[in-house]
XYZ file of N, CA and C in Angstrom:
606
model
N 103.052 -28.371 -52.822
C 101.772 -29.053 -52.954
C 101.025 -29.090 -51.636
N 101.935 -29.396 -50.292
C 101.286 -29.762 -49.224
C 100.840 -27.692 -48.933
N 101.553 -27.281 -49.318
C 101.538 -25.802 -48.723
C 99.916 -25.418 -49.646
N 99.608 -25.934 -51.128
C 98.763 -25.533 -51.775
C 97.512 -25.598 -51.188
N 97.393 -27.070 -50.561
C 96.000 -28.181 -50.406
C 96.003 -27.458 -48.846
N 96.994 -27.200 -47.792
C 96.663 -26.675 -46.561
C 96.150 -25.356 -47.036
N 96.019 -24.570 -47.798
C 95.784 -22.713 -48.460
C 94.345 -23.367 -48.330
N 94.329 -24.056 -49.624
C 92.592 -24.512 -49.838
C 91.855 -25.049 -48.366
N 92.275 -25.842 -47.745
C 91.921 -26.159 -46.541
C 91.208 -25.462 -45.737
N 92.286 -24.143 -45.383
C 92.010 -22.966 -44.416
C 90.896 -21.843 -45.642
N 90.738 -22.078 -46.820
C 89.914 -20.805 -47.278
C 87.958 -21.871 -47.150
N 88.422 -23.056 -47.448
C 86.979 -23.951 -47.027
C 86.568 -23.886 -45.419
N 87.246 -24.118 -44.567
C 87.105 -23.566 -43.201
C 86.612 -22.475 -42.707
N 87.554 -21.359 -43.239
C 86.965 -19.881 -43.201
C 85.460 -19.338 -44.027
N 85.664 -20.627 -45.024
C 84.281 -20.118 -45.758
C 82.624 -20.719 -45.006
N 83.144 -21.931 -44.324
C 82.199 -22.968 -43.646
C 81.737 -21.777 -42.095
N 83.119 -21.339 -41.424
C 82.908 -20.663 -39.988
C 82.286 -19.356 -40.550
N 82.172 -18.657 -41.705
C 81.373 -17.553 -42.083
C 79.942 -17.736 -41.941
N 79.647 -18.949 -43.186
C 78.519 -19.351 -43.368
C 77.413 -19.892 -41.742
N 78.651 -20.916 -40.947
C 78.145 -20.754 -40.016
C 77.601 -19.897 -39.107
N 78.579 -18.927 -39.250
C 78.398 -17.606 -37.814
C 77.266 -17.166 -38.654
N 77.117 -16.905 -40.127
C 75.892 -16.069 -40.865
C 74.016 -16.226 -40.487
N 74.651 -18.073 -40.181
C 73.289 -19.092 -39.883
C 72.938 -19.037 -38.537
N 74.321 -19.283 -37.547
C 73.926 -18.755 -36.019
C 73.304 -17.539 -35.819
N 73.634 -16.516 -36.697
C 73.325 -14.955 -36.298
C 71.599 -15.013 -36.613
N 71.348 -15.533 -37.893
C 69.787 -15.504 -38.728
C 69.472 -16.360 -37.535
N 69.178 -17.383 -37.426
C 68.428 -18.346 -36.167
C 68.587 -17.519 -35.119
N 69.357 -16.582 -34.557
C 69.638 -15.860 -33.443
C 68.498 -14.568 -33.404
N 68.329 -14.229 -34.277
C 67.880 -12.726 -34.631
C 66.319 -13.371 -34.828
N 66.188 -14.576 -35.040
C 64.302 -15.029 -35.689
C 64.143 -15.360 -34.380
N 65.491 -16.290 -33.384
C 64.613 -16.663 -32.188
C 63.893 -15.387 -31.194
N 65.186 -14.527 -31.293
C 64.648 -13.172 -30.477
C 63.489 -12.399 -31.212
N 63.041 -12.482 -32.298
C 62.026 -11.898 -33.013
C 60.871 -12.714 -32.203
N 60.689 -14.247 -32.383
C 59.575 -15.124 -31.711
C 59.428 -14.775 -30.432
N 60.714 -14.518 -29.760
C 60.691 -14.590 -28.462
C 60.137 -12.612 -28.093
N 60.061 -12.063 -28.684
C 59.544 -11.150 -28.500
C 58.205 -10.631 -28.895
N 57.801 -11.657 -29.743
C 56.443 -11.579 -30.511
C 55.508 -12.421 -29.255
N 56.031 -13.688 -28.442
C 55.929 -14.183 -27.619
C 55.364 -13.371 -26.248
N 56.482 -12.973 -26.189
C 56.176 -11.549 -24.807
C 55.212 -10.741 -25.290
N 55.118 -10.132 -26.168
C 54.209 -9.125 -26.335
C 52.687 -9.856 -26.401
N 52.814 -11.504 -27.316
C 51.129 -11.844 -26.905
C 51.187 -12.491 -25.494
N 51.989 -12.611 -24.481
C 51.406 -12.841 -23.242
C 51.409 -11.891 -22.802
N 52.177 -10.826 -22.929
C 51.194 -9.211 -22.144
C 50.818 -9.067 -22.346
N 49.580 -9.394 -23.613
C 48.612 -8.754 -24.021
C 47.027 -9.222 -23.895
N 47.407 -10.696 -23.211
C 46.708 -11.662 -22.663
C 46.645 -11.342 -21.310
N 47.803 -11.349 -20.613
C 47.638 -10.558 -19.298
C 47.455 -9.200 -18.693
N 46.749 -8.719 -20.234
C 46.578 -6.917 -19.609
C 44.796 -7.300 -20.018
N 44.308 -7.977 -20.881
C 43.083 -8.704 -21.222
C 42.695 -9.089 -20.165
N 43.287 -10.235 -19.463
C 42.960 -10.941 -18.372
C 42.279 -9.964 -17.238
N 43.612 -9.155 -16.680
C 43.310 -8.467 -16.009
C 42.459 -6.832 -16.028
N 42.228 -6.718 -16.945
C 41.368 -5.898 -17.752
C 39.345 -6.768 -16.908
N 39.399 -8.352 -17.604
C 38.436 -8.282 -17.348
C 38.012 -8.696 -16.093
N 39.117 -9.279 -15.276
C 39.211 -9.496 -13.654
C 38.471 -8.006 -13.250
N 38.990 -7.218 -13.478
C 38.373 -5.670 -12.956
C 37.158 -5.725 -13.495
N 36.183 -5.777 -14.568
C 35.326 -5.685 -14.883
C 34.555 -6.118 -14.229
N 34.549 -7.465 -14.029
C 33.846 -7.941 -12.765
C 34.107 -7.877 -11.404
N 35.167 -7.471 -11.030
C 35.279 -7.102 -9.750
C 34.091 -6.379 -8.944
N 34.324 -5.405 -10.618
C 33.616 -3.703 -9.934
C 31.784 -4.098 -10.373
N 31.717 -5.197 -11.334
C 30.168 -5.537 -11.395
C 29.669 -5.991 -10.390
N 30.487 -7.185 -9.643
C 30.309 -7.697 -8.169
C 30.253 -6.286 -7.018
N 30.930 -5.327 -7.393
C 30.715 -4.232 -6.233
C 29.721 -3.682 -6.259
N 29.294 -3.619 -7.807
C 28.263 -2.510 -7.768
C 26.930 -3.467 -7.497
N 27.145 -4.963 -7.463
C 25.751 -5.658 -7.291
C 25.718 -6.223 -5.764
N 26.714 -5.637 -5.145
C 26.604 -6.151 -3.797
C 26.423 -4.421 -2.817
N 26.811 -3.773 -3.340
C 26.358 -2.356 -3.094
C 24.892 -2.303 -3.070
N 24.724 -2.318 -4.132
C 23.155 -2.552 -4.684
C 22.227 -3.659 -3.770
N 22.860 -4.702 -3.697
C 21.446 -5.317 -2.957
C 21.703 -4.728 -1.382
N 22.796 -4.964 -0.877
C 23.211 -4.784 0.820
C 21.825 -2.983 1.020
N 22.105 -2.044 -0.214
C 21.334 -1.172 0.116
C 19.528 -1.548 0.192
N 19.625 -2.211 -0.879
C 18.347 -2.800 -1.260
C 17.431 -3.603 0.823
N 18.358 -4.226 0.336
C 18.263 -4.998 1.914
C 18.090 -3.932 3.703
N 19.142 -3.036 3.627
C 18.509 -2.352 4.022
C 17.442 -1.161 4.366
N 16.968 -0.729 2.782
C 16.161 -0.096 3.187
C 14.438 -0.741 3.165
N 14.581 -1.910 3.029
C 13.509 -2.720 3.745
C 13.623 -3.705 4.651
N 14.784 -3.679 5.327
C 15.093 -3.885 6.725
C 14.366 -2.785 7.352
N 14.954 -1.223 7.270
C 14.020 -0.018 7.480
C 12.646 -0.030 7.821
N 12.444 -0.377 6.152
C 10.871 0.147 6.031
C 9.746 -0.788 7.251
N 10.399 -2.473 7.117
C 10.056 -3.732 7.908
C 9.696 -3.274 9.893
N 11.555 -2.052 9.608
C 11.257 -1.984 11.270
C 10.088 -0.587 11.460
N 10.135 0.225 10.889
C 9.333 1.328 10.708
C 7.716 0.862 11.010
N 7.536 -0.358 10.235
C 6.317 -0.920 10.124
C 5.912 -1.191 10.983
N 6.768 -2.305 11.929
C 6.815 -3.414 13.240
C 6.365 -1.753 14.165
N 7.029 -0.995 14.308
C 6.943 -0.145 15.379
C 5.484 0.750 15.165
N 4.802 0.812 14.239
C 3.719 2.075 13.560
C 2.517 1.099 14.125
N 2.821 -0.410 13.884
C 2.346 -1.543 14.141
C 1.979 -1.655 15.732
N 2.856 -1.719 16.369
C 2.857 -1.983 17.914
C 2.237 -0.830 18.151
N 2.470 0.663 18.441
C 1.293 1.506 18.584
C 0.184 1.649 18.418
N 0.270 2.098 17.240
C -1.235 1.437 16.699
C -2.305 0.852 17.144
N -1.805 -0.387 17.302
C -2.450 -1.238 18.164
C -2.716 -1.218 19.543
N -1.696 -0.495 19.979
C -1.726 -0.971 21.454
C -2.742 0.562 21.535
N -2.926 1.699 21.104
C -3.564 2.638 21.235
C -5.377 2.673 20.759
N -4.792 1.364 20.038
C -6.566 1.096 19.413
C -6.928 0.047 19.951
N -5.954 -0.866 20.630
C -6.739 -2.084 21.434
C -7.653 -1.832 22.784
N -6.470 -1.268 23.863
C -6.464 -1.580 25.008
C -8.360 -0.233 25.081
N -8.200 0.534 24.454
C -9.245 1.629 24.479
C -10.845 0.926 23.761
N -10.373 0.020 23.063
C -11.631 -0.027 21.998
C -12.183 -1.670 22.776
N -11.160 -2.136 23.147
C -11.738 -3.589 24.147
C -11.988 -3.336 25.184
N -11.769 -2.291 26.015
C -12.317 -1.405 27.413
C -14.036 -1.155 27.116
N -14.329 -0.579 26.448
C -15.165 -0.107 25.636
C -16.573 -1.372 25.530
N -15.995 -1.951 24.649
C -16.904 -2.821 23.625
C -17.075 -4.101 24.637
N -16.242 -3.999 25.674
C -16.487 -4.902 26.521
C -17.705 -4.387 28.052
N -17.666 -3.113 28.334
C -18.683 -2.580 28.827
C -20.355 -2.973 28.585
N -21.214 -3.844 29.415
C -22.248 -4.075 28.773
C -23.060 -3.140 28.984
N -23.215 -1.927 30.126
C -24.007 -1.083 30.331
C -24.154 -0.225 28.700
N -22.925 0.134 28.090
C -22.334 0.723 27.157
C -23.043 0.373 25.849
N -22.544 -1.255 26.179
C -23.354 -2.128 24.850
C -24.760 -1.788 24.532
N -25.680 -1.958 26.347
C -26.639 -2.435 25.825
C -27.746 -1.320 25.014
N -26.669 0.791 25.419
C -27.152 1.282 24.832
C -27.070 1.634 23.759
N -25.909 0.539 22.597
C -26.105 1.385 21.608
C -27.092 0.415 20.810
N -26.651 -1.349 21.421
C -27.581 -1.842 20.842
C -29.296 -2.370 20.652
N -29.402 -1.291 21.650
C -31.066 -0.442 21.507
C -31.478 0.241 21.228
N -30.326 1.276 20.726
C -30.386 2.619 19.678
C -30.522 2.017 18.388
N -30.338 1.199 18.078
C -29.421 0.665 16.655
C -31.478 -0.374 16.178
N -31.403 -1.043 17.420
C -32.286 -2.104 16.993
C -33.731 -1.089 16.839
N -33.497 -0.267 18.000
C -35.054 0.522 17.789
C -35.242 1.059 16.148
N -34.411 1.715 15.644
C -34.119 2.651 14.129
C -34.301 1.122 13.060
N -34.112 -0.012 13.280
C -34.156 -1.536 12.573
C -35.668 -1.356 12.478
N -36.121 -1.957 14.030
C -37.343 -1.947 14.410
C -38.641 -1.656 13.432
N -38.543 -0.225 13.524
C -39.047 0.884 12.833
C -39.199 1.090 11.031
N -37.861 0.706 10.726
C -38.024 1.299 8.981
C -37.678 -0.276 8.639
N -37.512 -1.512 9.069
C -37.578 -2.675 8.200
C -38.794 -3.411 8.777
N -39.132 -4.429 7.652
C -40.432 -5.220 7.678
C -39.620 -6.911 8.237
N -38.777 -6.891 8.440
C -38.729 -7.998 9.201
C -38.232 -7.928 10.317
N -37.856 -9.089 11.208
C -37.817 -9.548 12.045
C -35.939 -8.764 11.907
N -35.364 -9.260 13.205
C -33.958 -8.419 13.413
C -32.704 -9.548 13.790
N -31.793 -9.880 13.262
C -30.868 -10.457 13.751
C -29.885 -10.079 14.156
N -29.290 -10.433 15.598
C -28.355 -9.905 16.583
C -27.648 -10.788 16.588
N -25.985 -11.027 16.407
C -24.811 -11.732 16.548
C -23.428 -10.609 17.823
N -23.734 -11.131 18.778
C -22.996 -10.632 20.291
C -22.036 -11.417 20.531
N -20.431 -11.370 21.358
C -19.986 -12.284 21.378
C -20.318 -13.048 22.474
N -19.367 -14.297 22.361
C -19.634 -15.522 22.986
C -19.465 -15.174 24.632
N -18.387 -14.067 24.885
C -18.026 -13.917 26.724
C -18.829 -12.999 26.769
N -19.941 -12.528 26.095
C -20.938 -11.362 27.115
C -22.403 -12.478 27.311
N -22.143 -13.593 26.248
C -23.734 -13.987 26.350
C -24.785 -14.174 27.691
N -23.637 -14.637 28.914
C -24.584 -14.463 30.512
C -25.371 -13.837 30.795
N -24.556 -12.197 30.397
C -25.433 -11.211 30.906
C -26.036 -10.631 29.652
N -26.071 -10.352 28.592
C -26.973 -9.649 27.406
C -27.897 -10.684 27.094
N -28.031 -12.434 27.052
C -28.979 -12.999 26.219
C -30.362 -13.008 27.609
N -29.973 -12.827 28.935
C -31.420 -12.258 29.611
C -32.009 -11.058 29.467
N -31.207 -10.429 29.611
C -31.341 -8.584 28.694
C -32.595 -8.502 27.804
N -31.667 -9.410 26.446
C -32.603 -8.990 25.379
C -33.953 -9.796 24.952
N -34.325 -10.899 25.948
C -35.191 -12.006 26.242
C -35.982 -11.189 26.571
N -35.719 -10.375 27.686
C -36.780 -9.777 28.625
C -36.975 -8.056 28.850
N -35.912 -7.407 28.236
C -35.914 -6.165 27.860
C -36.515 -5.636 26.507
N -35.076 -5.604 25.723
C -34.602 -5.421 24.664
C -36.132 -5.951 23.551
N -36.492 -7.276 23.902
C -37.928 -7.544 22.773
C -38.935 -7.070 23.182
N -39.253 -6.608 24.466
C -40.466 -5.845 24.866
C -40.637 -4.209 24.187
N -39.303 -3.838 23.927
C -39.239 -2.572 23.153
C -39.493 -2.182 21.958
N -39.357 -3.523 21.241
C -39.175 -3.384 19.499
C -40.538 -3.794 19.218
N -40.836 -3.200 17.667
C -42.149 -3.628 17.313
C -42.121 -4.750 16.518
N -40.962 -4.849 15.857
C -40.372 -6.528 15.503
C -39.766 -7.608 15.843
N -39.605 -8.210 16.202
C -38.900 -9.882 16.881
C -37.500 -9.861 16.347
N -36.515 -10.206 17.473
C -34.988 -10.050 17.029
C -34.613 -11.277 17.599
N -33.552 -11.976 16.961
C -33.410 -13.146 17.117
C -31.773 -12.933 17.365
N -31.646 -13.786 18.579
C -30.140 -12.711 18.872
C -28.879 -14.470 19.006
N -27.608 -14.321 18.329
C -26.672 -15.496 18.330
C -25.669 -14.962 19.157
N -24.770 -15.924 19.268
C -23.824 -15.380 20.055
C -22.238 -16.477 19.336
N -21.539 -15.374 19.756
C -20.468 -16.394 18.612
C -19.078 -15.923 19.130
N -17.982 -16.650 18.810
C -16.730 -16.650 19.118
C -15.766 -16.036 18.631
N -15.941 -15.734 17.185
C -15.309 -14.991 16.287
C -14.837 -13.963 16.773
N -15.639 -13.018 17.115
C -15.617 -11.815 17.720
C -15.182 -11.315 19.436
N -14.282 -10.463 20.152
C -14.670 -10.298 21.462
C -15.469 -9.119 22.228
N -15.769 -8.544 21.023
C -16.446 -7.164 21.635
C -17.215 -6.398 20.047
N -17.926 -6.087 20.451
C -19.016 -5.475 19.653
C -20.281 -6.368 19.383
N -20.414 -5.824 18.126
C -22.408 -6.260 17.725
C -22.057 -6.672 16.167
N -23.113 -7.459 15.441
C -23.559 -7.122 13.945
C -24.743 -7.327 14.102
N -25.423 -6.538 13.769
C -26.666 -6.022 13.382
C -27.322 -6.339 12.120
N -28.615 -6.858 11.407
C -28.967 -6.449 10.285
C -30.600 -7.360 10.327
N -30.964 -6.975 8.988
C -32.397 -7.642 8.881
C -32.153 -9.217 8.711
N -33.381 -10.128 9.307
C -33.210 -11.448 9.512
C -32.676 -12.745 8.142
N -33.041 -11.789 6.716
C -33.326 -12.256 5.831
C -31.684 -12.075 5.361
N -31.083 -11.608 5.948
C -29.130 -11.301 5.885
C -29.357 -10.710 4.577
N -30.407 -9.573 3.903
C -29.921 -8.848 2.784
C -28.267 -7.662 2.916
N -28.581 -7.492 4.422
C -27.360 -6.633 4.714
C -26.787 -6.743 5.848
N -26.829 -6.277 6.749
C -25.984 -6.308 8.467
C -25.045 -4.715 8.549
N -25.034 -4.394 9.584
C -23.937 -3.452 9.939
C -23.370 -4.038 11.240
N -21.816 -4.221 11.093
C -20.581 -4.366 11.858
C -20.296 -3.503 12.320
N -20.580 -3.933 14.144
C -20.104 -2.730 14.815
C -18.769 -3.612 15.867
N -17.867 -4.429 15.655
C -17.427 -5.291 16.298
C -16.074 -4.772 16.649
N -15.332 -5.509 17.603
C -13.935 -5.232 17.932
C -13.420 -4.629 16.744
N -12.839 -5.711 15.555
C -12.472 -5.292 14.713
C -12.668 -4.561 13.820
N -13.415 -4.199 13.834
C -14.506 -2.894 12.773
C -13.825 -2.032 13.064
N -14.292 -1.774 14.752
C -13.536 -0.577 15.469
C -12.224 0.231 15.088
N -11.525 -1.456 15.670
C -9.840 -1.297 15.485
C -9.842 -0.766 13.902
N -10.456 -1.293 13.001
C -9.781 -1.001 11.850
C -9.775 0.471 11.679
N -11.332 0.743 11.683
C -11.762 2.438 11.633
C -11.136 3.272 11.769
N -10.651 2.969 13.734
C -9.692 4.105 14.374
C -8.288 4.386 13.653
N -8.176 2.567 13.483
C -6.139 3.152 13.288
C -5.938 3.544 11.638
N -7.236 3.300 10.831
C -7.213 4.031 9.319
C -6.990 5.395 9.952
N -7.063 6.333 10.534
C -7.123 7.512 11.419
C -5.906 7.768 12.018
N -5.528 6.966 12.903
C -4.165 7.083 13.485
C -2.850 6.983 13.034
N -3.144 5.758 12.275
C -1.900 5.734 11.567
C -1.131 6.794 10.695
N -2.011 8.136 9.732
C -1.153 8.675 8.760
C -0.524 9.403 10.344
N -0.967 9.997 11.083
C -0.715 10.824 12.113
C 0.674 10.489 12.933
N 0.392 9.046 13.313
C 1.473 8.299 13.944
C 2.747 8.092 12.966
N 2.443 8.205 11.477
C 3.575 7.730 11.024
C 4.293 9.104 10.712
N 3.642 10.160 10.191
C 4.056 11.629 10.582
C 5.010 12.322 12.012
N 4.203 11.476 13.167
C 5.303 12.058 14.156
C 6.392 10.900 14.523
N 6.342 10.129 14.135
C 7.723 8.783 14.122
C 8.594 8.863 13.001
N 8.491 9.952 12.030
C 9.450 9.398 10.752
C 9.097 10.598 9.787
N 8.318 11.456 10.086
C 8.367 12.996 9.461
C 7.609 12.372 7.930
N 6.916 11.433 7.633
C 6.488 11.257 6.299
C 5.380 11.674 5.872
């Protein structure tokens, strides 16, 4: 009897450690299934990730490429300018304020100018001279300059300007600018394509 119930004993045991090992193995085989389904969505998150880390990396390169060029080629153009600039000027100043500052110079063109006024308009003439010649041109044209004309010129003198004339009929329908800046502008419309041709081949 005791030999029967120990038989049964050991075949419930053996049947329990089957069932068990059957259940360890299934839970064993699903955890490594999760655990590999696991791995594969975090590599696949971290090939994503880094997928779009690069994307922008290379957008940041290509937009810092992009402006740094941007930047310098009107850094360029800025210094190109500054320098076309300083010539320019210094070739249309120092010559055209030599000049316009001469009163012998002045006073013949602006008796060429007023006589041709004189002549083909019906009024009177207005003269605007600057303010550092007025000493010597407003006795000039008091006592010269109106004894010549067959019309009366009424002559100002002003600050605006340091060298040249404006000229025109009294009634200001028009004027012609013959002034520093007239000058300057005239010449270096002229100089400049020339100057920028032998500084930069354009």
């Amino acid at each position: 009897m005791a030999s029967k119930l120990q038989e049964i004993t050991d075949q419930l045991y053996q049947q329990g450690l089957s069932k068990g090992k059957e259940e360890g193995e299934r839970f064993l085989a699903a955890a490594k299934a999760n655990a590999a389904r696991t791995v594969e969505h975090a590599k696949a998150e971290a090939e994503e990730i880094i997928a779009q880390a690069r994307k922008e990396a290379e957008e940041i390169k290509y937009k810092t490429v992009s402006d740094l060029k941007t930047a310098s080629e009107q850094s360029l153009q800025a210094t190109k300018k500054d320098l076309e600039n300083l010539i320019v000027n210094r070739l249309t100043s120092e010559k055209v304020d030599s000049v316009l500052s001469d009163t012998g110079f002045m006073k013949e063109i602006i008796k060429a100018v007023a006589e041709r006024f004189s002549t083909s308009e019906s009024c009177d003439i207005s003269l605007i001279l600057p303010e550092s010649l007025k000493a010597e041109l407003e006795p000039w044209i008091k006592d010269e300059l109106s004894k010549t004309l067959s019309k009366g010129i009424e002559a100002g003198f002003s600050k605006s300007f340091s060298g040249g004339f404006s000229i025109g009929p009294k009634d200001n329908s028009w004027f012609i600018s013959l002034t520093d800046k007239t000058f300057k502008d005239l010449i270096s419309e002229y100089i400049r394509p020339v100057t920028r041709k032998l500084l930069f081949g354009e």
